[in-house]
Coordinates of C-alpha atoms in Angstrom, one line a residue:
M23 CA 0.0 0.0 0.0
T24 CA 2.9 2.3 0.8
D25 CA 4.4 1.7 -2.6
V26 CA 1.2 2.6 -4.3
R27 CA 0.9 5.8 -2.3
Q28 CA 4.5 6.7 -3.2
H29 CA 3.9 5.9 -6.8
V30 CA 0.8 8.1 -6.9
S31 CA 2.7 10.8 -5.0
V32 CA 5.5 10.7 -7.5
R33 CA 3.2 10.9 -10.5
G34 CA 1.3 13.7 -8.9
S35 CA 4.5 15.6 -8.1
A36 CA 5.8 15.0 -11.6
G37 CA 2.5 16.1 -13.2
S38 CA 2.5 19.2 -11.1
L39 CA 6.1 20.0 -12.0
V40 CA 5.5 19.5 -15.7
T41 CA 2.2 21.5 -15.7
R42 CA 3.8 24.3 -13.7
R43 CA 7.1 24.5 -15.5
F44 CA 6.7 23.1 -19.0
S45 CA 3.2 23.1 -20.3
R46 CA 3.6 23.2 -24.1
H47 CA 4.3 19.4 -24.7
P48 CA 3.3 17.7 -21.4
E49 CA 2.9 14.3 -23.0
R50 CA 6.5 14.3 -24.3
Y51 CA 7.7 15.4 -20.8
F52 CA 5.9 12.4 -19.3
E53 CA 7.5 10.1 -21.9
I54 CA 11.0 11.5 -21.1
F55 CA 10.3 11.1 -17.4
R56 CA 9.1 7.5 -18.0
V57 CA 12.2 6.5 -19.9
L58 CA 14.5 8.2 -17.4
R59 CA 12.8 6.4 -14.6
K60 CA 13.0 3.1 -16.4
Y61 CA 16.8 3.4 -16.5
R62 CA 16.8 4.9 -12.9
L63 CA 17.9 8.3 -14.1
H64 CA 14.8 10.2 -13.0
H65 CA 16.7 12.2 -10.5
V66 CA 17.4 14.6 -13.4
I67 CA 13.7 15.7 -13.3
A68 CA 13.9 16.3 -9.6
E69 CA 17.0 18.5 -10.1
L70 CA 15.1 20.6 -12.7
G71 CA 12.3 21.0 -10.2
M72 CA 14.6 22.9 -7.7
S73 CA 13.7 26.2 -9.2
H74 CA 14.9 28.3 -6.3
H75 CA 18.2 26.6 -5.7
H76 CA 21.2 27.8 -7.7
A77 CA 23.3 24.8 -7.9
D78 CA 27.0 25.1 -7.4
D79 CA 29.5 22.3 -8.2
D80 CA 29.1 21.0 -4.7
D81 CA 25.4 20.6 -5.1
L82 CA 25.8 17.9 -7.6
D83 CA 27.2 15.4 -5.1
G84 CA 23.7 14.5 -3.7
L85 CA 21.0 14.3 -6.4
V86 CA 17.6 13.7 -5.1
T87 CA 15.1 11.1 -6.4
P88 CA 11.4 11.4 -7.2
D89 CA 10.8 8.7 -4.6
G90 CA 9.8 11.3 -2.1
F91 CA 11.7 14.2 -3.8
G92 CA 14.3 14.6 -1.2
Q93 CA 15.6 11.2 -0.4
V94 CA 19.1 10.7 -1.5
Q95 CA 19.7 7.5 -3.4
D96 CA 21.4 4.7 -1.6
E97 CA 25.2 5.1 -2.1
H98 CA 25.7 1.4 -2.5
Q99 CA 23.1 1.2 -5.2
E100 CA 24.8 4.2 -6.9
E101 CA 28.0 2.3 -7.0
E102 CA 26.5 -0.8 -8.5
D103 CA 24.6 0.9 -11.3
D104 CA 26.4 1.7 -14.5
H105 CA 24.9 5.1 -15.1
G106 CA 26.8 5.9 -18.2
T107 CA 25.5 2.8 -20.0
Q108 CA 22.0 3.5 -18.6
L109 CA 22.1 7.1 -19.9
A110 CA 23.1 5.9 -23.3
S111 CA 20.3 3.3 -23.4
A112 CA 17.8 5.9 -22.3
L113 CA 18.9 8.4 -25.0
E114 CA 18.7 5.6 -27.7
E115 CA 15.1 4.8 -26.7
L116 CA 14.1 8.5 -26.7
G117 CA 15.0 8.8 -30.4
P118 CA 17.2 10.7 -32.8
C119 CA 17.2 14.1 -31.1
F120 CA 18.4 12.6 -27.8
I121 CA 20.8 10.3 -29.5
K122 CA 22.4 13.3 -31.2
L123 CA 22.4 15.1 -27.8
G124 CA 24.3 12.2 -26.3
Q125 CA 26.9 12.4 -29.1
L126 CA 27.2 16.1 -28.4
L127 CA 27.6 15.4 -24.6
S128 CA 30.3 12.9 -25.4
T129 CA 32.5 15.8 -26.3
R130 CA 31.8 17.7 -23.0
P131 CA 34.1 16.3 -20.3
D132 CA 33.3 19.3 -18.2
L133 CA 29.7 18.1 -17.8
L134 CA 30.1 14.4 -17.5
P135 CA 32.7 12.0 -15.9
P136 CA 34.9 9.7 -18.1
D137 CA 32.6 6.6 -17.8
Y138 CA 29.7 8.6 -19.2
I139 CA 31.8 10.0 -22.0
Q140 CA 32.9 6.5 -23.0
A141 CA 29.4 5.1 -23.0
L142 CA 27.9 8.0 -25.0
S143 CA 30.7 7.9 -27.6
R144 CA 29.5 4.4 -28.6
L145 CA 25.8 5.3 -29.0
Q146 CA 24.1 3.1 -31.5
D147 CA 20.7 3.7 -33.0
T148 CA 18.4 0.7 -33.7
I149 CA 14.6 0.5 -33.8
Q150 CA 11.8 -1.5 -35.3
P151 CA 11.5 -1.0 -39.1
V152 CA 8.7 0.9 -40.8
P153 CA 6.3 -1.3 -42.7
H154 CA 7.2 -1.8 -46.4
A155 CA 4.0 -0.2 -47.7
R156 CA 4.7 3.0 -45.8
I157 CA 8.3 3.2 -47.1
V158 CA 7.0 2.7 -50.7
Q159 CA 4.5 5.6 -50.2
I160 CA 7.3 7.9 -49.0
I161 CA 9.6 7.0 -52.0
Q162 CA 6.8 7.6 -54.5
A163 CA 5.7 10.9 -53.0
E164 CA 9.3 12.2 -52.8
L165 CA 10.4 11.0 -56.3
H166 CA 7.0 11.6 -58.0
C167 CA 7.1 8.2 -59.7
P168 CA 5.7 4.7 -59.1
I169 CA 8.3 2.5 -57.5
D170 CA 8.0 -0.1 -60.2
E171 CA 9.2 2.5 -62.7
L172 CA 12.1 3.5 -60.4
F173 CA 13.4 0.0 -59.5
Q174 CA 13.3 -3.4 -61.0
D175 CA 13.7 -4.9 -57.6
F176 CA 13.3 -3.4 -54.0
D177 CA 13.9 -5.5 -50.9
Q178 CA 11.1 -5.4 -48.4
Q179 CA 13.3 -6.1 -45.5
P180 CA 15.7 -3.2 -44.6
L181 CA 19.4 -3.7 -44.4
A182 CA 19.6 -1.3 -41.4
T183 CA 17.1 0.6 -39.2
A184 CA 17.5 3.7 -37.1
S185 CA 15.2 6.2 -35.5
M186 CA 15.7 8.7 -38.3
A187 CA 15.8 6.5 -41.4
Q188 CA 16.2 3.0 -42.7
V189 CA 18.1 1.5 -45.6
H190 CA 16.9 -0.9 -48.3
R191 CA 18.8 -2.7 -51.0
A192 CA 17.3 -2.1 -54.5
V193 CA 18.2 -2.5 -58.2
L194 CA 17.7 0.3 -60.7
R195 CA 16.0 -0.4 -64.1
D196 CA 19.5 -0.5 -65.7
G197 CA 20.6 -3.3 -63.3
T198 CA 22.7 -1.1 -61.0
E199 CA 22.6 -2.3 -57.4
V200 CA 21.9 0.6 -54.9
A201 CA 21.2 1.3 -51.3
V202 CA 18.1 3.5 -50.7
K203 CA 18.0 5.5 -47.4
V204 CA 14.4 6.5 -46.5
Q205 CA 13.5 9.0 -43.7
R206 CA 11.0 7.5 -41.3
P207 CA 7.5 9.1 -41.3
G208 CA 6.8 11.6 -38.6
V209 CA 10.5 12.0 -37.6
R210 CA 10.6 15.7 -38.5
Q211 CA 7.7 16.5 -36.3
R212 CA 9.1 14.5 -33.4
I213 CA 12.5 16.1 -33.7
E214 CA 10.9 19.6 -33.8
I215 CA 9.0 18.8 -30.6
D216 CA 12.0 17.4 -28.9
L217 CA 14.1 20.4 -29.9
E218 CA 11.4 22.7 -28.4
V219 CA 11.4 20.6 -25.2
L220 CA 15.2 20.8 -24.9
R221 CA 15.1 24.5 -25.6
E222 CA 12.6 25.0 -22.7
I223 CA 14.6 22.8 -20.4
A224 CA 17.9 24.6 -21.3
Q225 CA 16.4 28.1 -20.8
F226 CA 14.8 27.0 -17.5
A227 CA 18.1 25.6 -16.3
S228 CA 20.0 28.7 -17.4
R229 CA 17.6 31.0 -15.6
H230 CA 17.3 29.0 -12.3
S231 CA 20.7 27.3 -11.9
A232 CA 24.3 28.5 -12.0
L233 CA 25.1 25.2 -13.7
G234 CA 22.9 25.8 -16.7
A235 CA 24.4 29.3 -17.3
R236 CA 28.0 28.2 -16.7
Y237 CA 28.0 25.3 -19.1
G238 CA 26.1 27.0 -21.9
L239 CA 23.1 24.7 -22.2
V240 CA 21.2 27.0 -24.5
Q241 CA 24.2 27.2 -26.9
M242 CA 24.4 23.4 -26.8
V243 CA 20.8 23.0 -27.8
H244 CA 21.4 25.5 -30.6
E245 CA 24.3 23.4 -31.9
L246 CA 22.1 20.3 -31.7
E247 CA 19.3 22.1 -33.6
T248 CA 21.7 23.1 -36.4
S249 CA 23.2 19.6 -36.7
L250 CA 19.8 17.9 -36.8
H251 CA 18.3 20.3 -39.4
Q252 CA 21.3 19.5 -41.7
E253 CA 20.9 15.7 -41.2
M254 CA 17.1 15.9 -41.9
D255 CA 17.8 17.1 -45.5
F256 CA 19.2 14.2 -47.4
R257 CA 20.2 16.5 -50.3
L258 CA 22.8 18.0 -48.0
E259 CA 24.1 14.5 -47.2
A260 CA 24.3 13.7 -50.9
E261 CA 26.3 16.9 -51.5
N262 CA 28.6 16.1 -48.6
T263 CA 29.1 12.6 -49.9
R264 CA 30.1 13.9 -53.3
R265 CA 32.4 16.5 -51.9
I266 CA 34.3 14.1 -49.5
G267 CA 34.5 11.6 -52.4
R268 CA 36.3 14.2 -54.5
Q269 CA 38.6 15.2 -51.7
I270 CA 39.9 11.6 -51.1
A271 CA 40.0 10.6 -54.7
G272 CA 43.8 10.6 -54.5
F273 CA 43.9 7.9 -51.8
T274 CA 43.5 4.6 -53.7
R275 CA 42.7 2.6 -50.6
L276 CA 39.7 4.7 -49.7
C277 CA 36.3 5.3 -51.4
T278 CA 32.8 6.7 -50.8
P279 CA 29.5 5.6 -52.3
T280 CA 28.3 7.1 -55.5
V281 CA 25.2 9.4 -55.3
F282 CA 22.3 9.0 -57.8
P283 CA 20.8 12.5 -57.9
R284 CA 17.7 11.4 -59.9
Y285 CA 16.7 9.1 -57.1
T286 CA 17.5 11.5 -54.3
S287 CA 15.3 14.1 -52.5
A288 CA 15.0 15.7 -49.1
R289 CA 13.8 12.4 -47.6
V290 CA 15.2 9.8 -49.9
L291 CA 18.9 9.2 -50.6
T292 CA 20.1 6.7 -53.2
L293 CA 23.7 5.5 -53.2
S294 CA 25.7 2.8 -54.9
F295 CA 25.6 -0.4 -53.0
V296 CA 28.9 -1.1 -51.3
R297 CA 29.7 -4.7 -50.6
G298 CA 31.7 -5.2 -47.5
R299 CA 31.6 -5.5 -43.7
H300 CA 31.9 -3.0 -40.9
L301 CA 35.5 -2.5 -39.8
A302 CA 34.6 -3.5 -36.3
D303 CA 33.4 -6.9 -37.6
V304 CA 36.5 -7.9 -39.5
S305 CA 38.9 -10.3 -37.8
R306 CA 42.6 -9.5 -37.2
E307 CA 43.6 -12.3 -39.5
E308 CA 41.6 -11.0 -42.4
L309 CA 43.0 -7.5 -41.8
E310 CA 46.6 -8.7 -41.9
E311 CA 46.0 -10.0 -45.4
R312 CA 45.1 -6.5 -46.6
D313 CA 48.2 -4.4 -45.5
P314 CA 46.3 -2.7 -42.7
K315 CA 49.1 -0.3 -41.9
A316 CA 49.1 1.2 -45.4
I317 CA 45.3 1.5 -45.2
A318 CA 45.5 3.2 -41.8
S319 CA 48.1 5.6 -43.1
D320 CA 45.9 6.5 -46.0
L321 CA 42.9 7.0 -43.7
L322 CA 44.7 9.3 -41.3
S323 CA 46.4 11.2 -44.2
A324 CA 43.0 11.7 -45.9
Y325 CA 41.6 13.2 -42.7
M326 CA 44.6 15.5 -42.3
K327 CA 43.9 16.7 -45.9
Q328 CA 40.3 17.3 -45.2
I329 CA 41.0 19.2 -42.0
A330 CA 44.1 21.2 -43.1
I331 CA 43.6 21.7 -46.8
D332 CA 40.0 21.3 -47.8
G333 CA 38.4 22.6 -44.6
V334 CA 35.5 20.2 -44.9
F335 CA 35.7 16.8 -43.1
H336 CA 33.7 13.8 -42.2
C337 CA 32.9 14.2 -38.4
D338 CA 32.0 10.6 -37.6
P339 CA 34.7 8.1 -38.7
H340 CA 34.1 5.5 -36.0
P341 CA 34.5 1.8 -37.0
G342 CA 30.7 1.4 -37.5
N343 CA 30.7 4.0 -40.2
I344 CA 33.6 2.4 -42.1
L345 CA 33.3 -0.7 -44.3
L346 CA 36.1 -2.9 -45.5
T347 CA 35.0 -3.6 -49.1
D348 CA 35.4 -7.0 -50.8
D349 CA 38.2 -5.5 -52.9
G350 CA 40.2 -4.4 -49.9
R351 CA 39.4 -0.7 -49.7
L352 CA 37.9 1.3 -46.9
A353 CA 34.5 2.8 -47.7
L354 CA 33.6 5.9 -45.6
M355 CA 29.8 6.1 -44.9
D356 CA 27.2 8.4 -43.4
F357 CA 27.9 12.0 -44.3
G358 CA 24.9 13.6 -42.7
M359 CA 27.1 15.8 -40.6
V360 CA 30.4 17.3 -41.7
G361 CA 32.7 19.8 -40.0
R362 CA 33.8 23.0 -41.7
F363 CA 36.8 25.2 -41.1
D364 CA 37.4 28.6 -42.7
A365 CA 40.9 29.7 -43.8
G366 CA 41.9 31.1 -40.4
Q367 CA 40.7 27.9 -38.6
K368 CA 42.6 25.7 -41.0
D369 CA 45.8 27.6 -40.4
N370 CA 45.3 27.3 -36.6
M371 CA 44.6 23.6 -36.9
I372 CA 47.9 23.1 -38.9
L373 CA 49.9 25.0 -36.3
F374 CA 48.1 23.3 -33.4
L375 CA 48.6 19.7 -34.7
L376 CA 52.1 20.3 -35.8
A377 CA 53.0 21.8 -32.4
F378 CA 51.3 18.9 -30.6
S379 CA 53.2 16.3 -32.7
E380 CA 56.5 18.2 -32.1
R381 CA 55.9 18.3 -28.3
L382 CA 55.9 22.1 -28.3
G383 CA 53.6 22.7 -25.3
E384 CA 54.0 26.4 -25.2
R385 CA 53.2 26.7 -28.9
V386 CA 50.1 24.5 -28.4
A387 CA 48.9 26.9 -25.7
E388 CA 49.7 30.0 -27.7
T389 CA 47.8 28.6 -30.8
Y390 CA 44.9 27.6 -28.6
L391 CA 44.6 31.1 -27.0
D392 CA 44.7 32.7 -30.5
M393 CA 41.5 30.8 -31.4
I394 CA 39.5 32.3 -28.5
E395 CA 39.1 35.5 -26.5
P396 CA 40.9 34.7 -23.3
P397 CA 39.1 35.7 -20.1
R398 CA 40.5 38.8 -18.3
D399 CA 41.2 36.9 -15.1
L400 CA 43.0 34.0 -16.9
D401 CA 46.3 33.0 -15.3
Q402 CA 48.0 32.5 -18.7
H403 CA 51.3 31.2 -17.2
A404 CA 49.5 28.5 -15.2
F405 CA 47.3 27.6 -18.2
T406 CA 50.4 27.3 -20.4
Q407 CA 52.1 25.1 -17.8
D408 CA 49.1 22.8 -17.6
I409 CA 49.1 22.4 -21.4
C410 CA 52.9 21.7 -21.5
S411 CA 52.4 19.0 -18.8
L412 CA 49.5 17.5 -20.8
V413 CA 51.5 17.4 -24.1
S414 CA 54.6 15.9 -22.4
R415 CA 52.5 13.3 -20.5
Y416 CA 50.9 12.1 -23.7
H417 CA 54.2 11.8 -25.5
D418 CA 55.7 9.9 -22.6
M419 CA 52.8 7.6 -22.2
S420 CA 52.1 6.9 -25.8
G421 CA 55.3 5.1 -26.5
G422 CA 55.4 6.5 -30.0
R423 CA 51.7 6.1 -30.5
L424 CA 49.8 9.2 -29.5
G425 CA 46.0 8.9 -29.2
L426 CA 45.3 12.5 -30.4
G427 CA 41.6 12.2 -29.8
S428 CA 42.0 11.3 -26.2
A429 CA 44.6 14.1 -25.8
L430 CA 42.2 16.7 -27.3
L431 CA 39.5 15.5 -25.0
D432 CA 41.8 16.0 -22.0
L433 CA 42.8 19.4 -23.4
T434 CA 39.1 20.3 -23.4
R435 CA 38.7 19.1 -19.9
L436 CA 41.8 21.2 -18.9
A437 CA 40.4 24.3 -20.6
Y438 CA 37.1 24.0 -18.7
S439 CA 38.9 23.5 -15.4
N440 CA 40.7 26.8 -16.1
R441 CA 37.4 28.5 -17.1
V442 CA 38.8 29.0 -20.6
P443 CA 36.3 28.9 -23.5
V444 CA 36.5 25.9 -25.9
P445 CA 36.2 26.9 -29.6
S446 CA 33.7 24.9 -31.6
S447 CA 36.5 24.1 -34.1
M448 CA 38.3 22.3 -31.3
T449 CA 35.2 20.4 -30.2
L450 CA 34.7 19.2 -33.8
L451 CA 38.4 18.2 -34.2
G452 CA 38.4 16.4 -30.9
K453 CA 35.3 14.4 -31.7
T454 CA 36.6 13.5 -35.2
M455 CA 40.1 12.5 -33.9
L456 CA 38.6 10.4 -31.1
N457 CA 36.6 8.4 -33.5
L458 CA 39.5 8.2 -35.9
D459 CA 41.7 6.8 -33.0
G460 CA 39.3 3.9 -32.7
A461 CA 39.3 3.1 -36.4
I462 CA 43.1 3.3 -36.7
G463 CA 43.4 1.2 -33.5
V464 CA 41.4 -1.5 -35.2
L465 CA 43.4 -1.3 -38.4
S466 CA 47.0 -0.9 -37.2
P467 CA 47.6 -0.5 -33.4
E468 CA 51.4 -0.1 -34.1
L469 CA 51.0 2.9 -36.4
D470 CA 52.7 6.0 -35.2
P471 CA 50.2 8.9 -35.8
V472 CA 52.7 11.4 -34.4
E473 CA 55.2 10.9 -37.1
L474 CA 52.6 10.7 -39.8
I475 CA 50.9 14.0 -38.7
R476 CA 54.3 15.7 -38.3
N477 CA 55.4 14.7 -41.9
Y478 CA 52.0 15.5 -43.4
M479 CA 51.7 18.9 -41.8
L480 CA 55.2 19.8 -42.8
D481 CA 54.2 18.9 -46.4
V482 CA 51.1 21.0 -46.1
M483 CA 53.1 24.0 -44.9
L484 CA 55.6 23.6 -47.7
K485 CA 52.7 23.4 -50.2
R486 CA 51.2 26.5 -48.8
V487 CA 54.4 28.4 -49.3
G488 CA 54.7 27.0 -52.8
D489 CA 51.2 28.2 -53.6
Q490 CA 52.1 31.6 -52.3
L491 CA 55.0 31.7 -54.8
S492 CA 52.8 31.3 -57.9
P493 CA 53.9 33.4 -60.9
G494 CA 51.1 35.9 -60.3
R495 CA 51.9 36.4 -56.6
V496 CA 55.6 36.7 -57.3
F497 CA 55.0 39.3 -60.0
A498 CA 52.8 41.3 -57.6
W499 CA 55.4 41.0 -54.9
V500 CA 58.1 42.3 -57.3
L501 CA 56.0 45.3 -58.2
D502 CA 55.3 46.1 -54.6
M503 CA 59.1 46.0 -53.8
K504 CA 59.8 48.1 -56.9
H505 CA 57.3 50.7 -55.7
L506 CA 58.8 50.6 -52.2
F507 CA 62.4 51.1 -53.4
E508 CA 61.4 53.9 -55.8
N509 CA 59.6 55.9 -53.1
S510 CA 61.7 55.2 -50.1
P511 CA 64.5 57.8 -50.8
R512 CA 62.0 60.6 -51.3
R513 CA 60.1 59.7 -48.2
V514 CA 63.2 59.3 -46.0
D515 CA 64.4 62.7 -47.3
T516 CA 61.1 64.3 -46.4
I517 CA 61.2 62.9 -42.8
L518 CA 64.8 63.9 -42.2
G519 CA 64.1 67.4 -43.5
K520 CA 61.2 67.9 -41.1
L521 CA 63.2 66.5 -38.3
S522 CA 66.1 68.9 -38.9
D523 CA 63.7 71.9 -39.1
D524 CA 61.8 70.9 -35.9
R525 CA 58.6 70.4 -38.0
L526 CA 58.2 66.7 -37.4
T527 CA 55.0 66.1 -35.5
V528 CA 53.6 62.8 -34.2
R529 CA 49.8 62.3 -34.0
L530 CA 48.7 59.9 -31.3
D531 CA 45.1 58.6 -31.4
V532 CA 44.0 57.2 -28.1
E533 CA 40.7 55.3 -27.9
N534 CA 38.1 56.7 -25.4
L535 CA 40.4 59.7 -24.7
E536 CA 37.5 62.1 -23.9
E537 CA 36.0 59.6 -21.4
T538 CA 39.4 59.2 -19.8
T539 CA 40.0 62.9 -19.6
E540 CA 36.6 63.5 -18.0
S541 CA 37.3 60.7 -15.5
L542 CA 40.7 62.3 -14.6
N543 CA 39.0 65.7 -14.3
R544 CA 36.4 64.4 -11.9
A545 CA 39.1 62.6 -9.9
A546 CA 41.2 65.8 -9.8
T547 CA 38.2 67.8 -8.7
R548 CA 37.4 65.4 -5.9
L549 CA 41.0 65.4 -4.8
A550 CA 41.1 69.2 -4.8
L551 CA 37.9 69.4 -2.8
G552 CA 39.2 66.8 -0.4
V553 CA 42.5 68.8 0.1
L554 CA 40.5 72.0 0.6
A555 CA 38.1 70.3 3.1
G556 CA 41.1 68.8 5.0
S557 CA 42.9 72.2 5.1
L558 CA 39.8 73.9 6.4
L559 CA 39.4 71.2 9.0
I560 CA 43.0 71.4 10.2
G561 CA 43.0 75.3 10.1
G562 CA 39.8 75.5 11.9
G563 CA 41.0 73.1 14.5
Q564 CA 44.2 75.2 15.1
V565 CA 42.1 78.5 15.3
L566 CA 39.7 76.8 17.8
S567 CA 42.6 75.5 19.9
A568 CA 44.2 79.0 20.0
L569 CA 40.9 80.6 21.1
I570 CA 40.5 78.1 23.8
R571 CA 44.0 78.6 25.0
T572 CA 43.5 82.4 25.0
G573 CA 40.3 82.1 26.9
A574 CA 41.9 79.9 29.4
V575 CA 44.8 82.4 29.9
G576 CA 42.4 85.2 30.3
K577 CA 40.5 83.4 33.0
G578 CA 43.7 82.6 34.9
R579 CA 44.7 86.3 35.0
G580 CA 41.3 87.4 36.1

């Protein structure tokens, strides 16, 4: 009977909380609460209900549970539960928006401990398939053609299913074997609702807790929204696939699927069918027959090229998104989300990776600080020393094999501990390199990424210099130097003449000079008044003292 009362009390409390705080999509809040409670993570809801408590870091040590809203969970039970795995399972069940949130959280070591990060970095997305008839309806509506006229064969059973889409094998009318990725019905509406729910939660947490404001939860949801909106349009994924395919065309051991534009729309993506197996499913013996070290070198070099030269790179190269084809090549898959660096970010990444590979800790810190606006209260010397220690430690521990993804994740953690902002470019790079570490570890654990990165980045810098010395640039440089030498004697003579005649003036522009002058005037006025008041006080005291003494003398004489 007590359990029933507690259950009713919990539901009533949760209902009151949702109705009072978040009323736009109450049914989705109840669903989220149900899943969190299923995996024993419902203390998150209780934390959000503490609207008048501004949580500091110390407040996170004792999270309350809805089983009474105030009873701390049993410490022994906490130790037994694998909360990282449970959180990953809960996010998988909640669908694509929360799965993507988990992937984003896996790059935030300031928010979650290492076991959570590890569990979230391996998030997988599986779900019951959509009925074949509904898939056919979507394809025909998107491609404006009966399915029999599009394909001579279309498998009813999907090859893979996920909460956002599922993939079917098919054969075009000309006999070409293809893989057709179809977006699940209703997924857009569900993602939009979940994004709105997450926005409301983030805004609430930012307003009512120091934690929400400190860790930028609103910005995190904004990044999530941008990422999901890109992934929901399969035409963008098709363009990304073609772009990355062109970028890695020079690496003979790598490939990407071919896009069929005629059979592609916002909700349908048709690619060439790649025969192979996920890299994670290939045995060590089979890999050894394929020269895995050469393949791993090509894979890492291709990503260095994407990052440092092209500025557009595949963000998710984990072993599950890489196939070993039947002809011995690596096929990169799933280009729904790519990272993009502008020219300045590319240059910073080159300097950063090269400095890290050369064990130049101070240069790493300097390059990092160039990418952000350092806080005014930053102890730059201490931050630099921390980074130097991190770089040295990874080189010493790696034994010639530096896990750059793990190092970047630790660098992110170090930055947050020093209250230093983390640029989005660094987050993207860290996520990519962390996944790449896993793929390279499967292919060739003995590969030395440090040496490869060092050599490749040096080649990139030499190529950059060579590009700057093109005939057109050299000709322009010669003309500039010619102009400088022709005009220098006359300008030097003019300056020396003015200097000898005492006519040389220097103009100094100081920002906010008027405001500074007014502040100094006000300070001088207050100082003068203070001196005057002090003088009057001292002088008045002396006069008063003299009068008193005179009076006293007069009385004595009388």
